[in-house]
Short mmCIF file of C-alpha atoms in Angstrom, two decimals:
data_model
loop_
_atom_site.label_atom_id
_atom_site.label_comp_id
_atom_site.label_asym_id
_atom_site.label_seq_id
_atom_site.Cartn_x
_atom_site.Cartn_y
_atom_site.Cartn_z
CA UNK A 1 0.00 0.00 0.00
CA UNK A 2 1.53 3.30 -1.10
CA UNK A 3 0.25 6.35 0.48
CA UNK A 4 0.16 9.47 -1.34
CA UNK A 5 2.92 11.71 -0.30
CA UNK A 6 2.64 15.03 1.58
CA UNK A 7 2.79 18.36 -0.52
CA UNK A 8 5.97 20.52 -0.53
CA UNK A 9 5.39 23.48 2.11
CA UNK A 10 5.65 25.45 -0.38
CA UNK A 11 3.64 24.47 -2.54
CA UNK A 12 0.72 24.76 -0.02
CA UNK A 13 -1.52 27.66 0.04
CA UNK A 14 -1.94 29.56 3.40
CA UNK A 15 -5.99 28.90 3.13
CA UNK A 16 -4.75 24.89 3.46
CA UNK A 17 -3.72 25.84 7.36
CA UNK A 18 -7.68 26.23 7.87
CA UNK A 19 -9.97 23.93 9.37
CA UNK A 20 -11.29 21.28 6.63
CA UNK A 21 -15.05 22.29 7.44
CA UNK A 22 -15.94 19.17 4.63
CA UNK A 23 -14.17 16.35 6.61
CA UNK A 24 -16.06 13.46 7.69
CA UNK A 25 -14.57 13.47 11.21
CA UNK A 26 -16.17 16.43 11.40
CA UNK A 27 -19.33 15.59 10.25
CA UNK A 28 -19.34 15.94 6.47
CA UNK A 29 -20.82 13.49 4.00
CA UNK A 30 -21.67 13.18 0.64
CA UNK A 31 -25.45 13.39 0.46
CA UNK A 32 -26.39 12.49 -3.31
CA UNK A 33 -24.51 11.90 -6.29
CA UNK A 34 -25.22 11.08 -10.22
CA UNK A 35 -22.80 8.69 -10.69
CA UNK A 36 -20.06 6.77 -8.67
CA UNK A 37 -19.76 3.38 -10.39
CA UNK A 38 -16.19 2.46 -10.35
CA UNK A 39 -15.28 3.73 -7.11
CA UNK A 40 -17.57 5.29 -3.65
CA UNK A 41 -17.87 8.87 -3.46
CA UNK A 42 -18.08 8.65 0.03
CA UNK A 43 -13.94 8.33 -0.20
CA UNK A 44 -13.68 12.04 -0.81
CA UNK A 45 -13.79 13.43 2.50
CA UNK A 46 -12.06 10.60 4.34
CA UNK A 47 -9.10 12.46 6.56
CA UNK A 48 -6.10 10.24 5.64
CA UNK A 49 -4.34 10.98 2.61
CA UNK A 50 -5.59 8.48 -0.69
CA UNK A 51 -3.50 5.37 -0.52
CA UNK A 52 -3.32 3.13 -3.36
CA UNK A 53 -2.69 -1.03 -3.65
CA UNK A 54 -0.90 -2.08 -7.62
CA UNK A 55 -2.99 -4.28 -9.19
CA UNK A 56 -5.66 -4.92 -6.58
CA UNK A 57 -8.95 -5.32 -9.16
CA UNK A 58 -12.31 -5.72 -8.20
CA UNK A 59 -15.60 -6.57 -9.91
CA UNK A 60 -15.60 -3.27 -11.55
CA UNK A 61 -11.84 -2.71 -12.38
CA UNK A 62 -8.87 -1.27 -10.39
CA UNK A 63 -9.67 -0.05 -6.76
CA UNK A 64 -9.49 2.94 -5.66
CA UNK A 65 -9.26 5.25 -3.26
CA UNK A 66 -11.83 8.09 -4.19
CA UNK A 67 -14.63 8.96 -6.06
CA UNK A 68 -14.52 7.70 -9.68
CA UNK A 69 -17.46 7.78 -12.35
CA UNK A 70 -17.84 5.51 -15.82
CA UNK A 71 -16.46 6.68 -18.80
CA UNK A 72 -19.53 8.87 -20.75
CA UNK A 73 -20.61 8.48 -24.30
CA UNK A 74 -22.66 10.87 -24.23
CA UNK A 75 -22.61 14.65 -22.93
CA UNK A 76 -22.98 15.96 -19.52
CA UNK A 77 -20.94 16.44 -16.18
CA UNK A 78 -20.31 13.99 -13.05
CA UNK A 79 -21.40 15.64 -9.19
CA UNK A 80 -21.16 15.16 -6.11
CA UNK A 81 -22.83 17.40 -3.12
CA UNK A 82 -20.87 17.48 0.25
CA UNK A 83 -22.59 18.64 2.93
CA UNK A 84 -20.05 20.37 5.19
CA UNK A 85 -20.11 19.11 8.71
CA UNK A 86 -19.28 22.51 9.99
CA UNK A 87 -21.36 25.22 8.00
CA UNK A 88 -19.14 28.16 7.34
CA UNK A 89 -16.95 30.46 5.31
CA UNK A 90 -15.33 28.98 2.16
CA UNK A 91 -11.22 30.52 2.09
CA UNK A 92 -10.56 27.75 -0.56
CA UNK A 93 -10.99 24.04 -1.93
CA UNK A 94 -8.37 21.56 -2.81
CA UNK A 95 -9.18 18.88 -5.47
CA UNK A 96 -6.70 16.03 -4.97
CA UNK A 97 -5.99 13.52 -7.99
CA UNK A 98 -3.74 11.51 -6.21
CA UNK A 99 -2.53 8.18 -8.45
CA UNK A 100 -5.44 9.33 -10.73
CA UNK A 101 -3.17 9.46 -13.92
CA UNK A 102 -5.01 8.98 -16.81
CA UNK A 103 -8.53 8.64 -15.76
CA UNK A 104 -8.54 12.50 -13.90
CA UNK A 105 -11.21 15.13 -14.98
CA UNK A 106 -9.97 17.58 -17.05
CA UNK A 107 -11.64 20.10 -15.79
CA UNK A 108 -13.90 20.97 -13.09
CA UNK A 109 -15.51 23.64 -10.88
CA UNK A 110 -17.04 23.91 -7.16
CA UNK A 111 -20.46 25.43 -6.46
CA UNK A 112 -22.00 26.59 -3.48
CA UNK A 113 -25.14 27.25 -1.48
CA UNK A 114 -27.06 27.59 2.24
CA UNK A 115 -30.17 26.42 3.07
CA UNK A 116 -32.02 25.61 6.34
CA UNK A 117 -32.80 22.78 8.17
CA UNK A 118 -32.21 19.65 6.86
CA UNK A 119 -32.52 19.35 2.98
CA UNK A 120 -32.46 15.86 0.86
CA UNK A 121 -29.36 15.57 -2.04
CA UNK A 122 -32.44 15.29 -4.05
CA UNK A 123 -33.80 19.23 -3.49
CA UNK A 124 -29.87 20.03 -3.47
CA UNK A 125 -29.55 18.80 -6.66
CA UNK A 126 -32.63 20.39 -8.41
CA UNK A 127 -32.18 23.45 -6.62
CA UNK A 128 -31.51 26.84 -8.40
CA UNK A 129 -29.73 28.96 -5.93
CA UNK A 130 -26.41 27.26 -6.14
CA UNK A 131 -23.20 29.90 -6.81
CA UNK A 132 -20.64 29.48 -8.52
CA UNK A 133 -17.60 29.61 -6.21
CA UNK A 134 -14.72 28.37 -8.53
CA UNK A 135 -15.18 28.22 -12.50
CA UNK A 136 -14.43 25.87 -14.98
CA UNK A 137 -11.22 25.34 -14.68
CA UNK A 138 -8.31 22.76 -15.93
CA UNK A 139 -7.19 20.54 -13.08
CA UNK A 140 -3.77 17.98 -13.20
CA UNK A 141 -3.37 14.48 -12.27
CA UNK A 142 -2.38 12.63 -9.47
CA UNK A 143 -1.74 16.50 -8.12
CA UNK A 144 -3.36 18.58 -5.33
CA UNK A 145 -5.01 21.33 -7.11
CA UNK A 146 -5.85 24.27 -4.76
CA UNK A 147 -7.89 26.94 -5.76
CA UNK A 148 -8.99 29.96 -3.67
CA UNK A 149 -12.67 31.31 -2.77
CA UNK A 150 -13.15 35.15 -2.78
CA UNK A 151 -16.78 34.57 -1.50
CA UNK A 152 -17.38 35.63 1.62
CA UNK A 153 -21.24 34.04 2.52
CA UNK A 154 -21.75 30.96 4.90
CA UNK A 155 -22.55 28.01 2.89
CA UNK A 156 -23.52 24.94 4.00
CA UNK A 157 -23.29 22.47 1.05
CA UNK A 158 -20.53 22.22 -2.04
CA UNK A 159 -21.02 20.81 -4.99
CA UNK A 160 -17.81 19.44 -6.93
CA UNK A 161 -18.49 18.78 -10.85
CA UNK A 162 -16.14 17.03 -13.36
CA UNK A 163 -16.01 17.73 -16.47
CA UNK A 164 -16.97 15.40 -17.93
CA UNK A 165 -16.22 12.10 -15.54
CA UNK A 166 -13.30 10.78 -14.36
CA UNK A 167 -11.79 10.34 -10.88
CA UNK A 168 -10.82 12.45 -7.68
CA UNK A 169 -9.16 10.88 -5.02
CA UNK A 170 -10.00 13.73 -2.03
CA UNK A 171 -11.95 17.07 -2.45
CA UNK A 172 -10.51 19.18 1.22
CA UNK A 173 -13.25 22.18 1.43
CA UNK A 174 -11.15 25.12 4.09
CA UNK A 175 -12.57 27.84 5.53
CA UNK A 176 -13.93 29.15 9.25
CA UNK A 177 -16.88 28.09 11.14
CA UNK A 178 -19.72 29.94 11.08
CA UNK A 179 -23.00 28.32 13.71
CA UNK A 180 -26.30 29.48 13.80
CA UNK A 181 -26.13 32.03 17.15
CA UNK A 182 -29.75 30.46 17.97
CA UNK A 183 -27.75 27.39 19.62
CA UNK A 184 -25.38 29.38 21.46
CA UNK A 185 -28.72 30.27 23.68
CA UNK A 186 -29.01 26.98 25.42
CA UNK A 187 -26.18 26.71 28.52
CA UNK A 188 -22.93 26.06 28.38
CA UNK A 189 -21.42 25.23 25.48
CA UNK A 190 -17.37 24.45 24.06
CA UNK A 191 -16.18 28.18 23.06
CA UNK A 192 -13.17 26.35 21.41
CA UNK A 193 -14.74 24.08 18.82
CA UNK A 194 -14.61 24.03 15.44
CA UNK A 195 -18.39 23.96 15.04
CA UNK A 196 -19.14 26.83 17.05
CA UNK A 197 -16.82 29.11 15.43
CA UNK A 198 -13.40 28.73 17.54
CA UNK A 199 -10.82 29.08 15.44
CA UNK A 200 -6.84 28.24 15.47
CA UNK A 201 -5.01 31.83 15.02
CA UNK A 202 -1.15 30.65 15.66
CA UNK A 203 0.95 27.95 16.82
CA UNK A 204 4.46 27.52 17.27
CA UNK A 205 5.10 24.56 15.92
CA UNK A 206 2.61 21.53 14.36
CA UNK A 207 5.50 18.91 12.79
CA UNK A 208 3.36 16.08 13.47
CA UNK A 209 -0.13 16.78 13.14
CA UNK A 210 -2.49 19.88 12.71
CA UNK A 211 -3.66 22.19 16.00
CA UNK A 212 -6.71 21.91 14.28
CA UNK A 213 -7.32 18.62 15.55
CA UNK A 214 -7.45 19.97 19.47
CA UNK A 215 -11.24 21.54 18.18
CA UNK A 216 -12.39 18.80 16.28
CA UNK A 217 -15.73 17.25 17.95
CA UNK A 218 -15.51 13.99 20.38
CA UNK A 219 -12.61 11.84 21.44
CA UNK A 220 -9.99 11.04 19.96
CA UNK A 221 -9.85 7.69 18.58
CA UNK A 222 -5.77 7.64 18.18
CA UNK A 223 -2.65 9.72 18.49
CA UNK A 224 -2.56 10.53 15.03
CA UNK A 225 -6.53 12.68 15.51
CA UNK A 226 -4.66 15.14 18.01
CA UNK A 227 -2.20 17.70 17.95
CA UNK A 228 1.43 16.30 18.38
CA UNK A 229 5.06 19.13 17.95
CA UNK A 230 8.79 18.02 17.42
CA UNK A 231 10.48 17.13 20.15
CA UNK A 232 12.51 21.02 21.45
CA UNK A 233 15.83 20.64 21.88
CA UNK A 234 15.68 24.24 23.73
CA UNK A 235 14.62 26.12 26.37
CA UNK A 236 11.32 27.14 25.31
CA UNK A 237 8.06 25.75 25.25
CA UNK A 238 5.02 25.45 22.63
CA UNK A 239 1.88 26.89 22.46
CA UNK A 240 -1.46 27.47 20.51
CA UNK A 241 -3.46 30.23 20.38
CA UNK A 242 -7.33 29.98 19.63
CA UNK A 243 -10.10 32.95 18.83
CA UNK A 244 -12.96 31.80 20.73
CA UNK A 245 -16.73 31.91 19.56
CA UNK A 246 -17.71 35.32 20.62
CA UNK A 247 -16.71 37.35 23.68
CA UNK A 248 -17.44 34.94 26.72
CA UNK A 249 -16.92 33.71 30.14
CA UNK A 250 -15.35 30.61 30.39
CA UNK A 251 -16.31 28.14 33.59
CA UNK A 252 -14.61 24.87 32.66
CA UNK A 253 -10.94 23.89 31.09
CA UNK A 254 -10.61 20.51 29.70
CA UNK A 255 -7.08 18.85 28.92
CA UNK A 256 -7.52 15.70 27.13
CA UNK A 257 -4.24 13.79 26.53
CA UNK A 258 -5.52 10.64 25.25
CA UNK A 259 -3.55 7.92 23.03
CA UNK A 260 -0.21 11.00 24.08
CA UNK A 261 1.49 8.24 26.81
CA UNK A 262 5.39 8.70 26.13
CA UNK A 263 4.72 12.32 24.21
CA UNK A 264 1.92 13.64 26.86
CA UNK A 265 3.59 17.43 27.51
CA UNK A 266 4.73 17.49 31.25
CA UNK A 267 2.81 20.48 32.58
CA UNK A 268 0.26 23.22 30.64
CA UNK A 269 -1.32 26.47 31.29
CA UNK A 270 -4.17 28.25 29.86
CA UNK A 271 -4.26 31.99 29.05
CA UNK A 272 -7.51 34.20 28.21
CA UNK A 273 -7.27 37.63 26.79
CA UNK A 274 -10.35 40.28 25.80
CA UNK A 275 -9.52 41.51 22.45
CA UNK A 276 -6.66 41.52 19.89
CA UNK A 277 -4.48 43.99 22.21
CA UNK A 278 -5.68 43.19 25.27
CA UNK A 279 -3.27 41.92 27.96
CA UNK A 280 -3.12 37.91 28.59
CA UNK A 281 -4.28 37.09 32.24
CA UNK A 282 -4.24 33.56 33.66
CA UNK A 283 -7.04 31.22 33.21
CA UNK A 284 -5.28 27.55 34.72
CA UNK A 285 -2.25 27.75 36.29
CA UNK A 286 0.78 25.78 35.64
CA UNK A 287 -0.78 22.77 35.79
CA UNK A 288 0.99 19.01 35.60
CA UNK A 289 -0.62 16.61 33.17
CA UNK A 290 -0.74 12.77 32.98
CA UNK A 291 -0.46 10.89 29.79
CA UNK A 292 -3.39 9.48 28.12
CA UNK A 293 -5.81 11.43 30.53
CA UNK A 294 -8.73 13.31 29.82
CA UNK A 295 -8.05 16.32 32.45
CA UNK A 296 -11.15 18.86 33.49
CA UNK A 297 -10.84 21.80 36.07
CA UNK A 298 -13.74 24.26 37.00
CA UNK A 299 -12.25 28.07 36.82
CA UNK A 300 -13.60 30.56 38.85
CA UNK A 301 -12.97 33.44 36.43
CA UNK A 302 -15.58 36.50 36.31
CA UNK A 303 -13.17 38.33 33.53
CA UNK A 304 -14.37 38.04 30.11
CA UNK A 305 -11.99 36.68 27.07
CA UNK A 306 -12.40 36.59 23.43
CA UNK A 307 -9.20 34.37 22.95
CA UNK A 308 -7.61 32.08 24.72
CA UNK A 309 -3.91 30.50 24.83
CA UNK A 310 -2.89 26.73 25.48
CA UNK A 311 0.85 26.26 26.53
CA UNK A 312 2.47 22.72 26.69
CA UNK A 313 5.62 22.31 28.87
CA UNK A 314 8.06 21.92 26.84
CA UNK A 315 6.49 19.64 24.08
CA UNK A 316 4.47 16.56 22.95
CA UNK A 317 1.01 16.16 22.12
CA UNK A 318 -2.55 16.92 23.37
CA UNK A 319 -5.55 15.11 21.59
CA UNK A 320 -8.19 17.82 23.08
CA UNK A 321 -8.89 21.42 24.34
CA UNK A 322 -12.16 22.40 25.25
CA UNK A 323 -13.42 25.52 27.09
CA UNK A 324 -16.82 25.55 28.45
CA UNK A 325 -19.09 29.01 28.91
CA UNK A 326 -21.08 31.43 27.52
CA UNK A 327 -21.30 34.29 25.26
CA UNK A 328 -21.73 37.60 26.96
CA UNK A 329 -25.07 39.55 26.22
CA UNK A 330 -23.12 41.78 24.00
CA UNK A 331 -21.33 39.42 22.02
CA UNK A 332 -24.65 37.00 21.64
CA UNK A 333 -26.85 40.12 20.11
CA UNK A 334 -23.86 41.28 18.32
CA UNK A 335 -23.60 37.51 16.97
CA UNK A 336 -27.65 37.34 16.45
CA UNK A 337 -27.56 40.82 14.61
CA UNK A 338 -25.00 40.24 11.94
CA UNK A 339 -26.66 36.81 11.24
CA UNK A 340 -30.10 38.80 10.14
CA UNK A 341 -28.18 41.22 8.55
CA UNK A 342 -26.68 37.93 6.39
CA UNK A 343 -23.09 38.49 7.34
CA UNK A 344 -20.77 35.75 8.39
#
């Protein structure tokens, strides 16, 4: 089995540093497709890179790992719809070919739209209102093609068309969470997480795996679903820095080290601050940690933070951070006032 390999740094966009708001982990899925006979569409959002196995044919020809469509004799264009498990901004899409050599689209574009409630691929798919969020353009094979989004509404579906069939191996949809303030109205919630709007805003260091991952909703299943940094060989530390859902108070820190047991970090603190220039002020104390431990201290904390900072002594890995709260009255009808307005 040959995995694909990872893109050159350089060659990544900065939009590709963004949450993947399409990823099945996250609660994405493909909900309706016209065609997907050689190989499931399903494959597009899965979070590991596409791996392919020489010669290993099925029924239906070679297997692989994506979304691949029959060769047409007639006119038309292959789709897919991905609802996005995290309804939000759209910063850009990458459309990965991987070991699709001669049976890649030539072409394709993305389309987007946002709709309430829960909508069948069916109405998606005769729908109207869908906008066009990257044209018709000429894609390579077995290559990550990026492409940037200028739009700037909250969608909640995509819709990836080749032109005219063919195969991709993973379609990565990045951007910034964007909830519906309406469920921010119900208790205490995670200020951090990905599907309420947290967002990672700087890191020092992410050699193993994406901070990303510390937002991501439930457990951890392994090592490789957290956040993990090189080993230091110095006298600093690492850190992460996170732009919370709206300007809050935060009652409970949770810690979750699970899967980290000879990488856990040795000792963390949490930082809050209220605004871009504010001044950081201590939310946890130095604090030491356990390996593969899901950690959870109540803070008595009456200041209110719009950020908040995560530092790991001096290194490893940390499969969770969660901060529990509320918005503030301002920041909830500030939140609830640019959502009728229809800005995101």
């Amino acid at each position: 089995m040959t995995p694909s390999p990872p893109a050159p740094a350089a060659a990544r966009p900065h939009f590709t540093s963004m949450p993947d708001l399409a990823l099945r982990n996250l609660g994405g899925a493909v909900v309706w497709t016209n065609d997907d006979l050689f190989a499931e569409v399903q494959n597009l959002l899965n979070a590991p890179p596409a791996e392919y196995r020489p010669a290993t044919f099925g029924h239906k020809g070679q297997v692989y790992d994506g979304w691949e469509t029959r060769r047409r004799r007639e006119p038309g264009v292959d789709q897919a719809i991905v609802r996005l498990g995290t309804p939000g901004v759209v910063y850009g899409v990458v459309v990965d070919t991987s070991w699709f050599k001669g049976n890649y689209p030539p072409f394709i574009s993305v389309d987007a739209i946002a709709v309430e409630g829960i909508v069948s691929g069916a109405e998606l798919a005769a729908s109207e209102d869908w906008v066009t969020v990257v044209e018709k353009s000429a894609v390579d094979g077995d290559t990550r093609n990026p492409f940037r989004v200028d739009a700037k509404e909250r969608f909640t579906h995509v819709r990836l068309t080749m032109h005219p069939d063919g195969g991709v191996a993973r379609f990565r949809v990045h951007g910034r969470g964007v909830p519906d303030p309406k469920f921010f109205r119900y208790g205490h919630f995670d200020l951090a997480a990905l599907e309420n709007g947290g967002l990672v805003t700087a890191c020092s260091n992410m050699y193993y795996s994406s901070p990303n991952n510390l937002l991501m909703p439930g457990r951890a299943r392994t090592m490789g679903e957290g956040w993990e940094t090189s080993r230091r060989r110095d006298s600093g530390n690492d850190w992460v820095q996170v732009r919370l859902a709206g300007r809050s108070h935060a009652g409970l820190v949770e810690l979750d080290t699970s899967y980290f047991l000879g990488n856990a970090p040795g000792a963390a603190t949490v930082r809050g601050r209220d605004g871009e220039d504010g001044e950081w002020f201590e939310v946890l104390p130095r604090t030491t940690l356990q390996p593969d431990t899901r950690h959870r201290f109540v803070i008595d904390l009456d200041r209110p933070m719009t950020e908040a900072r995560l530092d790991i002594y001096p290194d490893g890995g940390m499969a969770r951070f969660r901060l529990y709260g509320t918005l503030t009255d301002d920041a909830e009808a500030a939140l609830t006032e640019r959502w009728e307005r229809g800005e995101a």
